[in-house]
Amino acid sequence: MTESNYDEIMTLLCDRLSSLTNSNVQITSETNLISQLSIDSIKLLNLIMEIEDTFDVSIPINALTDIQTVRELADLVHKIKSAS
Amino acid sequence: MNLLEKLDAAAAARKALLPDGVGAFGIPIEEVYSATEARIGDRRVLLLGTNNYLGLTFAPECIRAAHEAIDKEGTGTTGSRMANGSYFGHRALEREFADFYQCSSSIVFTTGYQANLGTISGLVGPGDTVLIDGDSHASIYDGCILSGADIIRFKHNDMADMEKRLRRLGDRVETTLIIAEGIYSMLGDQAPLAEIVKLKNTYGGTLLLDEAHSLGVLGETGQGLVEKTGLLQEVDFITGTFSKSLCSIGGYCVSNHPQLEQLRYVSHPYIFTASPSPATIASTRAALELLRKGSHLRKQLWRNCTQLYAQLKEAGYTLGPDPGPVIAAMLDTPQQALLLWQNLLEHNIYVNLILPPAAPEGKSLVRCSVNAAHTTEQIQYVGDTFAKLHSLVCE
């Protein structure tokens, strides 16, 4: 997995989060999914399914419990993709 | 926010959905008259929200067996299956379940919830994977969490999604437990077991099927979906509960894998709890015998299911895909579901109300559970009442 792949993951996440939340918050790698974007569990799981299909990976739902920020989510996807 | 404030926030969210005075959850049942009627407040209501599928809660054989067990063995075992809690009845019930499923091994647990918790957490652990249907019961989710395995969900009954996830697992499929349910508790639909088995045989993995809602309901002798589909030998582990068709409380796991016996030594939900009471075991044994001989009960149950499903469909409600003992009307908003639930109660009908996030896909459900003891007239009345309320709730 290359740096450009990581950037691709980050870009996709920011785009999708922006359209999911319809908020005016500028989404960056440090944006908090819960406290700043108020992403509920159903929205998050739908987003995860989309990411899984885009990158052809499966993300264990118990790995999501530690995820707070966009960067942490991108790191997780990157780690799983790199191992696959 | 401290711990208590978090609970206050959850209570506020609940109150926003359910105003004070609306006791939809944990409603007090004052008296139970029969398998189909009870008193709530000052109302004599029809029970359409129980899991008493074969209507055996007052079966004389079960009541007599429970009385005799209390007289002979007392009210409780006061100990774990691992210590002093394995009486003759517990072991006999395990032999009877093994015989019922033509399996070599069987374990009885204290609840159905613990049967899933104990079986899943005994079979998989950290580094392993569980592949589960997205609509799985909480006991399956909790068992997976307790196990420490990686939890991967596939979209409910979506075999293309399941296949994709099996493919992605690669070599990890060897240590993967696939879990599905005979009948799903929210919408009452059945797992596509033949396709699941086909995928399992193509990619590998171990298959566990939870027959909690399908025991007594599907198949000639009531084994569940495994019997209806003729796939008993293809499923590695079957779990289920006593608290639905068997009308008591407890759970089981059966298997032809001799390794099931090892769960008795590694499964905390089996070990660190008291075993079922002698009365519970005795009534369950009597109920299992009635269930095995109960094809007439299943016929009556299915007549009732088919009738109510057709009436609700005709009335314009959106239902799950399959008729069955669980018939859920899907509403777009919690307010609609609450309005329907309250009006049904005012018409002396008790059903289950299920609100997000418990219901799938953000929907709200008014769920009926049909049983074999309901009369044709009772079912007709329920269907007619739903139809009468459709315009009030949905338009």
GROMACS .gro file of C-alpha atoms in nm:
model
  479
    1MET     CA    1   0.000   0.000   0.000
    2THR     CA    2   0.151   0.328  -0.105
    3GLU     CA    3   0.122   0.683   0.024
    4SER     CA    4  -0.103   0.768  -0.269
    5ASN     CA    5  -0.340   0.491  -0.161
    6TYR     CA    6  -0.350   0.641   0.186
    7ASP     CA    7  -0.429   0.980   0.036
    8GLU     CA    8  -0.699   0.818  -0.174
    9ILE     CA    9  -0.856   0.671   0.141
   10MET     CA   10  -0.839   1.006   0.321
   11THR     CA   11  -0.990   1.195   0.027
   12LEU     CA   12  -1.275   0.947  -0.007
   13LEU     CA   13  -1.348   0.959   0.364
   14CYS     CA   14  -1.359   1.339   0.372
   15ASP     CA   15  -1.583   1.354   0.064
   16ARG     CA   16  -1.826   1.095   0.190
   17LEU     CA   17  -1.839   1.239   0.541
   18SER     CA   18  -1.905   1.581   0.400
   19SER     CA   19  -2.207   1.461   0.201
   20LEU     CA   20  -2.329   1.234   0.484
   21THR     CA   21  -2.337   1.498   0.751
   22ASN     CA   22  -2.445   1.802   0.548
   23SER     CA   23  -2.268   2.011   0.808
   24ASN     CA   24  -2.066   2.326   0.766
   25VAL     CA   25  -1.776   2.179   0.960
   26GLN     CA   26  -1.458   2.173   0.753
   27ILE     CA   27  -1.360   1.806   0.756
   28THR     CA   28  -0.992   1.741   0.820
   29SER     CA   29  -0.796   1.440   0.936
   30GLU     CA   30  -0.845   1.548   1.297
   31THR     CA   31  -1.221   1.597   1.278
   32ASN     CA   32  -1.397   1.395   1.548
   33LEU     CA   33  -1.666   1.172   1.399
   34ILE     CA   34  -1.886   1.171   1.706
   35SER     CA   35  -1.846   1.506   1.879
   36GLN     CA   36  -1.804   1.724   1.570
   37LEU     CA   37  -2.001   1.541   1.301
   38SER     CA   38  -2.257   1.362   1.520
   39ILE     CA   39  -2.230   1.047   1.306
   40ASP     CA   40  -2.466   0.788   1.450
   41SER     CA   41  -2.391   0.417   1.445
   42ILE     CA   42  -2.618   0.340   1.148
   43LYS     CA   43  -2.465   0.614   0.931
   44LEU     CA   44  -2.117   0.501   1.029
   45LEU     CA   45  -2.189   0.139   0.939
   46ASN     CA   46  -2.330   0.244   0.602
   47LEU     CA   47  -2.020   0.450   0.536
   48ILE     CA   48  -1.800   0.158   0.636
   49MET     CA   49  -1.979  -0.072   0.391
   50GLU     CA   50  -1.916   0.176   0.112
   51ILE     CA   51  -1.548   0.201   0.204
   52GLU     CA   52  -1.521  -0.177   0.224
   53ASP     CA   53  -1.651  -0.214  -0.131
   54THR     CA   54  -1.437   0.068  -0.267
   55PHE     CA   55  -1.117  -0.083  -0.129
   56ASP     CA   56  -1.229  -0.449  -0.137
   57VAL     CA   57  -1.166  -0.509   0.233
   58SER     CA   58  -1.376  -0.617   0.531
   59ILE     CA   59  -1.349  -0.401   0.842
   60PRO     CA   60  -1.430  -0.581   1.169
   61ILE     CA   61  -1.696  -0.383   1.354
   62ASN     CA   62  -1.517  -0.430   1.685
   63ALA     CA   63  -1.217  -0.245   1.539
   64LEU     CA   64  -1.440   0.061   1.510
   65THR     CA   65  -1.490   0.104   1.883
   66ASP     CA   66  -1.156   0.284   1.920
   67ILE     CA   67  -1.209   0.513   1.622
   68GLN     CA   68  -1.267   0.878   1.707
   69THR     CA   69  -1.121   1.083   1.424
   70VAL     CA   70  -1.113   1.073   1.045
   71ARG     CA   71  -0.740   1.003   1.058
   72GLU     CA   72  -0.790   0.703   1.288
   73LEU     CA   73  -1.049   0.564   1.047
   74ALA     CA   74  -0.818   0.618   0.750
   75ASP     CA   75  -0.533   0.449   0.941
   76LEU     CA   76  -0.754   0.148   1.012
   77VAL     CA   77  -0.864   0.110   0.649
   78HIS     CA   78  -0.504   0.155   0.535
   79LYS     CA   79  -0.378  -0.108   0.780
   80ILE     CA   80  -0.639  -0.364   0.673
   81LYS     CA   81  -0.585  -0.293   0.304
   82SER     CA   82  -0.208  -0.326   0.344
   83ALA     CA   83  -0.248  -0.664   0.516
   84SER     CA   84  -0.481  -0.805   0.253
   85MET     CA   85  -2.033   1.372   3.130
   86ASN     CA   86  -2.007   1.133   3.425
   87LEU     CA   87  -2.151   0.781   3.436
   88LEU     CA   88  -2.485   0.882   3.585
   89GLU     CA   89  -2.523   1.175   3.347
   90LYS     CA   90  -2.476   0.933   3.058
   91LEU     CA   91  -2.771   0.731   3.187
   92ASP     CA   92  -2.971   1.053   3.222
   93ALA     CA   93  -2.899   1.134   2.859
   94ALA     CA   94  -3.014   0.788   2.753
   95ALA     CA   95  -3.330   0.829   2.963
   96ALA     CA   96  -3.399   1.166   2.797
   97ALA     CA   97  -3.363   1.008   2.453
   98ARG     CA   98  -3.607   0.735   2.553
   99LYS     CA   99  -3.855   0.988   2.692
  100ALA     CA  100  -3.838   1.184   2.367
  101LEU     CA  101  -3.969   0.873   2.191
  102LEU     CA  102  -4.202   0.754   2.465
  103PRO     CA  103  -4.379   1.026   2.665
  104ASP     CA  104  -4.436   0.971   3.039
  105GLY     CA  105  -4.713   0.724   3.103
  106VAL     CA  106  -4.657   0.520   2.789
  107GLY     CA  107  -4.528   0.190   2.920
  108ALA     CA  108  -4.458   0.016   2.593
  109PHE     CA  109  -4.144  -0.150   2.727
  110GLY     CA  110  -4.171  -0.386   3.021
  111ILE     CA  111  -4.547  -0.347   3.036
  112PRO     CA  112  -4.687  -0.498   3.359
  113ILE     CA  113  -4.885  -0.816   3.297
  114GLU     CA  114  -5.116  -0.847   3.600
  115GLU     CA  115  -5.266  -1.190   3.537
  116VAL     CA  116  -5.219  -1.457   3.272
  117TYR     CA  117  -5.539  -1.644   3.182
  118SER     CA  118  -5.418  -1.873   2.905
  119ALA     CA  119  -5.168  -1.905   2.620
  120THR     CA  120  -5.353  -1.628   2.439
  121GLU     CA  121  -5.507  -1.397   2.701
  122ALA     CA  122  -5.390  -1.190   2.998
  123ARG     CA  123  -5.480  -0.879   3.196
  124ILE     CA  124  -5.292  -0.553   3.146
  125GLY     CA  125  -5.422  -0.283   3.379
  126ASP     CA  126  -5.797  -0.339   3.375
  127ARG     CA  127  -5.802  -0.477   3.023
  128ARG     CA  128  -5.835  -0.841   2.923
  129VAL     CA  129  -5.603  -0.848   2.623
  130LEU     CA  130  -5.518  -1.086   2.342
  131LEU     CA  131  -5.151  -1.181   2.360
  132LEU     CA  132  -4.993  -1.127   2.020
  133GLY     CA  133  -4.650  -1.039   2.153
  134THR     CA  134  -4.524  -1.360   2.313
  135ASN     CA  135  -4.295  -1.628   2.170
  136ASN     CA  136  -4.526  -1.907   2.280
  137TYR     CA  137  -4.537  -2.046   1.925
  138LEU     CA  138  -4.689  -2.386   1.999
  139GLY     CA  139  -4.914  -2.247   2.273
  140LEU     CA  140  -4.778  -2.487   2.535
  141THR     CA  141  -4.743  -2.254   2.836
  142PHE     CA  142  -5.035  -2.425   3.010
  143ALA     CA  143  -4.984  -2.778   2.874
  144PRO     CA  144  -5.089  -3.011   3.158
  145GLU     CA  145  -4.800  -3.248   3.086
  146CYS     CA  146  -4.545  -2.967   3.137
  147ILE     CA  147  -4.711  -2.829   3.448
  148ARG     CA  148  -4.736  -3.174   3.605
  149ALA     CA  149  -4.370  -3.249   3.529
  150ALA     CA  150  -4.262  -2.917   3.684
  151HIS     CA  151  -4.468  -2.984   3.999
  152GLU     CA  152  -4.320  -3.328   4.041
  153ALA     CA  153  -3.967  -3.199   3.995
  154ILE     CA  154  -4.011  -2.933   4.262
  155ASP     CA  155  -4.152  -3.191   4.501
  156LYS     CA  156  -3.866  -3.432   4.438
  157GLU     CA  157  -3.565  -3.205   4.384
  158GLY     CA  158  -3.653  -2.864   4.529
  159THR     CA  159  -3.675  -2.520   4.374
  160GLY     CA  160  -3.320  -2.473   4.248
  161THR     CA  161  -2.987  -2.648   4.197
  162THR     CA  162  -2.795  -2.362   4.364
  163GLY     CA  163  -2.487  -2.440   4.161
  164SER     CA  164  -2.308  -2.453   3.828
  165ARG     CA  165  -2.324  -2.738   3.578
  166MET     CA  166  -1.950  -2.762   3.647
  167ALA     CA  167  -2.003  -2.823   4.019
  168ASN     CA  168  -2.322  -2.957   4.177
  169GLY     CA  169  -2.575  -2.843   3.913
  170SER     CA  170  -2.586  -3.142   3.675
  171TYR     CA  171  -2.883  -3.347   3.792
  172PHE     CA  172  -3.027  -3.651   3.616
  173GLY     CA  173  -3.276  -3.425   3.435
  174HIS     CA  174  -3.010  -3.195   3.289
  175ARG     CA  175  -2.819  -3.491   3.150
  176ALA     CA  176  -3.136  -3.659   3.027
  177LEU     CA  177  -3.244  -3.342   2.845
  178GLU     CA  178  -2.903  -3.327   2.676
  179ARG     CA  179  -2.943  -3.686   2.558
  180GLU     CA  180  -3.294  -3.605   2.434
  181PHE     CA  181  -3.174  -3.302   2.236
  182ALA     CA  182  -2.891  -3.507   2.084
  183ASP     CA  183  -3.142  -3.775   1.988
  184PHE     CA  184  -3.386  -3.516   1.849
  185TYR     CA  185  -3.119  -3.375   1.617
  186GLN     CA  186  -2.948  -3.713   1.557
  187CYS     CA  187  -2.627  -3.556   1.689
  188SER     CA  188  -2.357  -3.704   1.907
  189SER     CA  189  -2.322  -3.413   2.152
  190SER     CA  190  -2.550  -3.166   2.323
  191ILE     CA  191  -2.508  -2.907   2.596
  192VAL     CA  192  -2.785  -2.742   2.796
  193PHE     CA  193  -2.731  -2.380   2.906
  194THR     CA  194  -2.920  -2.173   3.162
  195THR     CA  195  -3.070  -1.935   2.904
  196GLY     CA  196  -3.091  -1.915   2.527
  197TYR     CA  197  -2.886  -1.595   2.547
  198GLN     CA  198  -2.612  -1.786   2.727
  199ALA     CA  199  -2.629  -2.070   2.472
  200ASN     CA  200  -2.512  -1.827   2.204
  201LEU     CA  201  -2.275  -1.644   2.437
  202GLY     CA  202  -2.122  -1.968   2.560
  203THR     CA  203  -2.104  -2.148   2.228
  204ILE     CA  204  -1.961  -1.860   2.026
  205SER     CA  205  -1.709  -1.751   2.288
  206GLY     CA  206  -1.609  -2.114   2.336
  207LEU     CA  207  -1.553  -2.176   1.966
  208VAL     CA  208  -1.368  -1.862   1.859
  209GLY     CA  209  -1.122  -1.626   2.022
  210PRO     CA  210  -0.880  -1.342   1.949
  211GLY     CA  211  -0.725  -1.384   1.604
  212ASP     CA  212  -1.028  -1.581   1.476
  213THR     CA  213  -1.316  -1.433   1.276
  214VAL     CA  214  -1.694  -1.444   1.302
  215LEU     CA  215  -1.895  -1.373   0.990
  216ILE     CA  216  -2.248  -1.282   1.094
  217ASP     CA  217  -2.569  -1.162   0.936
  218GLY     CA  218  -2.626  -0.791   1.001
  219ASP     CA  219  -2.969  -0.862   1.156
  220SER     CA  220  -2.831  -1.108   1.411
  221HIS     CA  221  -2.982  -1.121   1.758
  222ALA     CA  222  -2.805  -0.935   2.040
  223SER     CA  223  -2.698  -1.267   2.196
  224ILE     CA  224  -2.496  -1.339   1.881
  225TYR     CA  225  -2.337  -0.994   1.879
  226ASP     CA  226  -2.260  -1.021   2.251
  227GLY     CA  227  -2.115  -1.370   2.211
  228CYS     CA  228  -1.890  -1.241   1.934
  229ILE     CA  229  -1.777  -0.945   2.144
  230LEU     CA  230  -1.707  -1.173   2.441
  231SER     CA  231  -1.498  -1.400   2.218
  232GLY     CA  232  -1.256  -1.125   2.114
  233ALA     CA  233  -1.268  -1.248   1.753
  234ASP     CA  234  -1.288  -1.007   1.460
  235ILE     CA  235  -1.655  -0.944   1.384
  236ILE     CA  236  -1.746  -0.906   1.018
  237ARG     CA  237  -2.108  -0.852   0.915
  238PHE     CA  238  -2.270  -0.931   0.584
  239LYS     CA  239  -2.588  -0.755   0.470
  240HIS     CA  240  -2.897  -0.930   0.594
  241ASN     CA  241  -2.962  -1.246   0.388
  242ASP     CA  242  -2.750  -1.101   0.105
  243MET     CA  243  -2.552  -1.394  -0.034
  244ALA     CA  244  -2.350  -1.184  -0.279
  245ASP     CA  245  -2.230  -0.972   0.013
  246MET     CA  246  -2.155  -1.282   0.220
  247GLU     CA  247  -1.956  -1.437  -0.065
  248LYS     CA  248  -1.756  -1.118  -0.109
  249ARG     CA  249  -1.659  -1.124   0.256
  250LEU     CA  250  -1.569  -1.494   0.251
  251ARG     CA  251  -1.346  -1.431  -0.050
  252ARG     CA  252  -1.175  -1.139   0.125
  253LEU     CA  253  -1.094  -1.358   0.424
  254GLY     CA  254  -0.858  -1.575   0.219
  255ASP     CA  255  -0.677  -1.827   0.440
  256ARG     CA  256  -0.842  -1.680   0.750
  257VAL     CA  257  -1.161  -1.861   0.655
  258GLU     CA  258  -1.016  -2.170   0.824
  259THR     CA  259  -1.065  -2.003   1.161
  260THR     CA  260  -1.394  -1.836   1.072
  261LEU     CA  261  -1.730  -1.911   1.230
  262ILE     CA  262  -2.026  -1.825   1.005
  263ILE     CA  263  -2.346  -1.754   1.196
  264ALA     CA  264  -2.705  -1.734   1.069
  265GLU     CA  265  -3.052  -1.775   1.217
  266GLY     CA  266  -3.337  -2.008   1.118
  267ILE     CA  267  -3.593  -1.730   1.155
  268TYR     CA  268  -3.485  -1.372   1.223
  269SER     CA  269  -3.657  -1.214   1.520
  270MET     CA  270  -3.723  -0.870   1.374
  271LEU     CA  271  -3.887  -0.939   1.037
  272GLY     CA  272  -3.959  -1.310   1.073
  273ASP     CA  273  -3.776  -1.404   0.755
  274GLN     CA  274  -3.565  -1.718   0.713
  275ALA     CA  275  -3.196  -1.756   0.631
  276PRO     CA  276  -3.122  -1.883   0.276
  277LEU     CA  277  -2.958  -2.188   0.430
  278ALA     CA  278  -2.898  -2.382   0.107
  279GLU     CA  279  -2.699  -2.089  -0.035
  280ILE     CA  280  -2.511  -2.037   0.290
  281VAL     CA  281  -2.413  -2.404   0.297
  282LYS     CA  282  -2.305  -2.385  -0.067
  283LEU     CA  283  -2.079  -2.087   0.007
  284LYS     CA  284  -1.942  -2.255   0.318
  285ASN     CA  285  -1.858  -2.565   0.115
  286THR     CA  286  -1.691  -2.352  -0.154
  287TYR     CA  287  -1.485  -2.123   0.067
  288GLY     CA  288  -1.461  -2.313   0.397
  289GLY     CA  289  -1.544  -2.212   0.753
  290THR     CA  290  -1.757  -2.354   1.030
  291LEU     CA  291  -2.132  -2.293   1.035
  292LEU     CA  292  -2.349  -2.221   1.339
  293LEU     CA  293  -2.725  -2.187   1.296
  294ASP     CA  294  -2.941  -2.037   1.571
  295GLU     CA  295  -3.283  -2.205   1.562
  296ALA     CA  296  -3.427  -2.000   1.851
  297HIS     CA  297  -3.737  -1.887   1.661
  298SER     CA  298  -3.759  -2.183   1.423
  299LEU     CA  299  -3.747  -2.470   1.674
  300GLY     CA  300  -4.095  -2.624   1.685
  301VAL     CA  301  -4.203  -2.406   1.394
  302LEU     CA  302  -4.022  -2.541   1.085
  303GLY     CA  303  -3.975  -2.900   0.970
  304GLU     CA  304  -4.189  -3.210   1.006
  305THR     CA  305  -4.076  -3.282   1.363
  306GLY     CA  306  -3.997  -2.920   1.448
  307GLN     CA  307  -3.616  -2.932   1.436
  308GLY     CA  308  -3.620  -2.598   1.256
  309LEU     CA  309  -3.476  -2.470   0.930
  310VAL     CA  310  -3.226  -2.759   0.916
  311GLU     CA  311  -3.515  -3.001   0.885
  312LYS     CA  312  -3.722  -2.790   0.647
  313THR     CA  313  -3.425  -2.766   0.410
  314GLY     CA  314  -3.287  -3.118   0.469
  315LEU     CA  315  -2.949  -2.968   0.560
  316LEU     CA  316  -2.905  -3.094   0.915
  317GLN     CA  317  -2.578  -3.270   0.834
  318GLU     CA  318  -2.431  -2.957   0.672
  319VAL     CA  319  -2.457  -2.738   0.982
  320ASP     CA  320  -2.173  -2.775   1.233
  321PHE     CA  321  -2.342  -2.633   1.542
  322ILE     CA  322  -2.708  -2.562   1.618
  323THR     CA  323  -2.811  -2.341   1.908
  324GLY     CA  324  -3.158  -2.262   2.034
  325THR     CA  325  -3.372  -2.164   2.326
  326PHE     CA  326  -3.631  -2.318   2.558
  327SER     CA  327  -3.809  -1.985   2.602
  328LYS     CA  328  -4.011  -1.989   2.282
  329SER     CA  329  -4.171  -2.311   2.154
  330LEU     CA  330  -4.066  -2.500   2.468
  331CYS     CA  331  -4.225  -2.245   2.702
  332SER     CA  332  -3.965  -2.239   2.980
  333ILE     CA  333  -3.619  -2.084   2.998
  334GLY     CA  334  -3.281  -2.222   2.896
  335GLY     CA  335  -3.083  -2.296   2.583
  336TYR     CA  336  -2.896  -2.568   2.399
  337CYS     CA  337  -2.622  -2.639   2.151
  338VAL     CA  338  -2.602  -2.964   1.954
  339SER     CA  339  -2.331  -3.089   1.721
  340ASN     CA  340  -2.175  -3.396   1.568
  341HIS     CA  341  -1.832  -3.253   1.646
  342PRO     CA  342  -1.706  -3.427   1.961
  343GLN     CA  343  -1.515  -3.107   2.044
  344LEU     CA  344  -1.845  -2.955   2.161
  345GLU     CA  345  -1.789  -3.135   2.493
  346GLN     CA  346  -1.479  -2.922   2.551
  347LEU     CA  347  -1.700  -2.615   2.580
  348ARG     CA  348  -1.801  -2.738   2.924
  349TYR     CA  349  -1.448  -2.654   3.040
  350VAL     CA  350  -1.381  -2.328   2.854
  351SER     CA  351  -1.716  -2.153   2.821
  352HIS     CA  352  -1.769  -1.900   3.099
  353PRO     CA  353  -2.143  -1.850   3.030
  354TYR     CA  354  -2.183  -2.226   3.085
  355ILE     CA  355  -1.958  -2.252   3.389
  356PHE     CA  356  -2.009  -1.936   3.589
  357THR     CA  357  -2.383  -1.946   3.640
  358ALA     CA  358  -2.630  -2.168   3.819
  359SER     CA  359  -2.786  -2.448   3.615
  360PRO     CA  360  -3.156  -2.442   3.523
  361SER     CA  361  -3.394  -2.533   3.806
  362PRO     CA  362  -3.532  -2.889   3.822
  363ALA     CA  363  -3.882  -2.761   3.738
  364THR     CA  364  -3.750  -2.580   3.431
  365ILE     CA  365  -3.571  -2.890   3.309
  366ALA     CA  366  -3.870  -3.115   3.375
  367SER     CA  367  -4.121  -2.893   3.193
  368THR     CA  368  -3.876  -2.852   2.904
  369ARG     CA  369  -3.837  -3.229   2.870
  370ALA     CA  370  -4.216  -3.268   2.863
  371ALA     CA  371  -4.249  -2.983   2.612
  372LEU     CA  372  -3.979  -3.129   2.386
  373GLU     CA  373  -4.178  -3.452   2.370
  374LEU     CA  374  -4.493  -3.258   2.280
  375LEU     CA  375  -4.299  -3.055   2.023
  376ARG     CA  376  -4.168  -3.369   1.852
  377LYS     CA  377  -4.520  -3.511   1.825
  378GLY     CA  378  -4.673  -3.172   1.755
  379SER     CA  379  -4.727  -3.168   1.379
  380HIS     CA  380  -5.094  -3.080   1.446
  381LEU     CA  381  -4.976  -2.776   1.647
  382ARG     CA  382  -4.745  -2.668   1.366
  383LYS     CA  383  -5.030  -2.700   1.117
  384GLN     CA  384  -5.254  -2.481   1.332
  385LEU     CA  385  -4.969  -2.232   1.387
  386TRP     CA  386  -4.910  -2.203   1.013
  387ARG     CA  387  -5.282  -2.162   0.942
  388ASN     CA  388  -5.282  -1.872   1.190
  389CYS     CA  389  -4.959  -1.719   1.050
  390THR     CA  390  -5.082  -1.738   0.692
  391GLN     CA  391  -5.418  -1.587   0.782
  392LEU     CA  392  -5.275  -1.291   0.975
  393TYR     CA  393  -4.998  -1.224   0.723
  394ALA     CA  394  -5.255  -1.214   0.443
  395GLN     CA  395  -5.487  -0.984   0.639
  396LEU     CA  396  -5.210  -0.736   0.723
  397LYS     CA  397  -5.079  -0.741   0.368
  398GLU     CA  398  -5.431  -0.685   0.234
  399ALA     CA  399  -5.472  -0.393   0.476
  400GLY     CA  400  -5.170  -0.225   0.316
  401TYR     CA  401  -4.897  -0.276   0.576
  402THR     CA  402  -4.537  -0.331   0.469
  403LEU     CA  403  -4.431  -0.668   0.610
  404GLY     CA  404  -4.125  -0.892   0.612
  405PRO     CA  405  -4.078  -1.114   0.304
  406ASP     CA  406  -4.196  -1.445   0.451
  407PRO     CA  407  -4.516  -1.535   0.637
  408GLY     CA  408  -4.432  -1.697   0.970
  409PRO     CA  409  -4.497  -1.675   1.341
  410VAL     CA  410  -4.315  -1.341   1.357
  411ILE     CA  411  -4.512  -1.086   1.154
  412ALA     CA  412  -4.377  -0.731   1.171
  413ALA     CA  413  -4.551  -0.426   1.031
  414MET     CA  414  -4.279  -0.180   0.927
  415LEU     CA  415  -4.352   0.187   0.990
  416ASP     CA  416  -4.150   0.483   0.873
  417THR     CA  417  -4.141   0.669   1.204
  418PRO     CA  418  -4.137   0.582   1.575
  419GLN     CA  419  -4.442   0.806   1.617
  420GLN     CA  420  -4.645   0.598   1.370
  421ALA     CA  421  -4.541   0.276   1.540
  422LEU     CA  422  -4.625   0.413   1.884
  423LEU     CA  423  -4.965   0.534   1.763
  424LEU     CA  424  -5.045   0.191   1.619
  425TRP     CA  425  -4.921   0.012   1.930
  426GLN     CA  426  -5.129   0.233   2.161
  427ASN     CA  427  -5.443   0.195   1.950
  428LEU     CA  428  -5.403  -0.181   1.935
  429LEU     CA  429  -5.381  -0.188   2.314
  430GLU     CA  430  -5.696   0.023   2.335
  431HIS     CA  431  -5.856  -0.249   2.123
  432ASN     CA  432  -5.729  -0.504   2.376
  433ILE     CA  433  -5.446  -0.641   2.164
  434TYR     CA  434  -5.093  -0.661   2.301
  435VAL     CA  435  -4.810  -0.667   2.045
  436ASN     CA  436  -4.440  -0.573   2.060
  437LEU     CA  437  -4.315  -0.226   1.980
  438ILE     CA  438  -3.962  -0.205   1.839
  439LEU     CA  439  -3.801   0.132   1.781
  440PRO     CA  440  -3.464   0.235   1.631
  441PRO     CA  441  -3.186   0.139   1.674
  442ALA     CA  442  -3.327  -0.205   1.767
  443ALA     CA  443  -3.521  -0.233   1.440
  444PRO     CA  444  -3.332  -0.279   1.113
  445GLU     CA  445  -3.268  -0.001   0.861
  446GLY     CA  446  -3.394   0.277   1.084
  447LYS     CA  447  -3.752   0.149   1.064
  448SER     CA  448  -3.993   0.107   1.353
  449LEU     CA  449  -4.180  -0.216   1.397
  450VAL     CA  450  -4.510  -0.327   1.542
  451ARG     CA  451  -4.445  -0.698   1.572
  452CYS     CA  452  -4.699  -0.975   1.618
  453SER     CA  453  -4.606  -1.323   1.736
  454VAL     CA  454  -4.868  -1.576   1.638
  455ASN     CA  455  -4.920  -1.905   1.820
  456ALA     CA  456  -5.098  -2.235   1.768
  457ALA     CA  457  -5.345  -2.167   2.048
  458HIS     CA  458  -5.491  -1.856   1.885
  459THR     CA  459  -5.836  -1.925   1.746
  460THR     CA  460  -5.936  -1.832   1.393
  461GLU     CA  461  -6.170  -1.571   1.543
  462GLN     CA  462  -5.892  -1.415   1.751
  463ILE     CA  463  -5.665  -1.389   1.447
  464GLN     CA  464  -5.951  -1.245   1.241
  465TYR     CA  465  -6.015  -0.980   1.509
  466VAL     CA  466  -5.645  -0.883   1.518
  467GLY     CA  467  -5.630  -0.858   1.138
  468ASP     CA  468  -5.951  -0.654   1.125
  469THR     CA  469  -5.824  -0.417   1.393
  470PHE     CA  470  -5.495  -0.361   1.212
  471ALA     CA  471  -5.694  -0.289   0.895
  472LYS     CA  472  -5.921  -0.043   1.077
  473LEU     CA  473  -5.618   0.146   1.213
  474HIS     CA  474  -5.423   0.162   0.887
  475SER     CA  475  -5.560   0.494   0.770
  476LEU     CA  476  -5.514   0.652   1.114
  477VAL     CA  477  -5.149   0.549   1.128
  478CYS     CA  478  -5.026   0.546   0.770
  479GLU     CA  479  -5.214   0.824   0.591
   0.00000   0.00000   0.00000
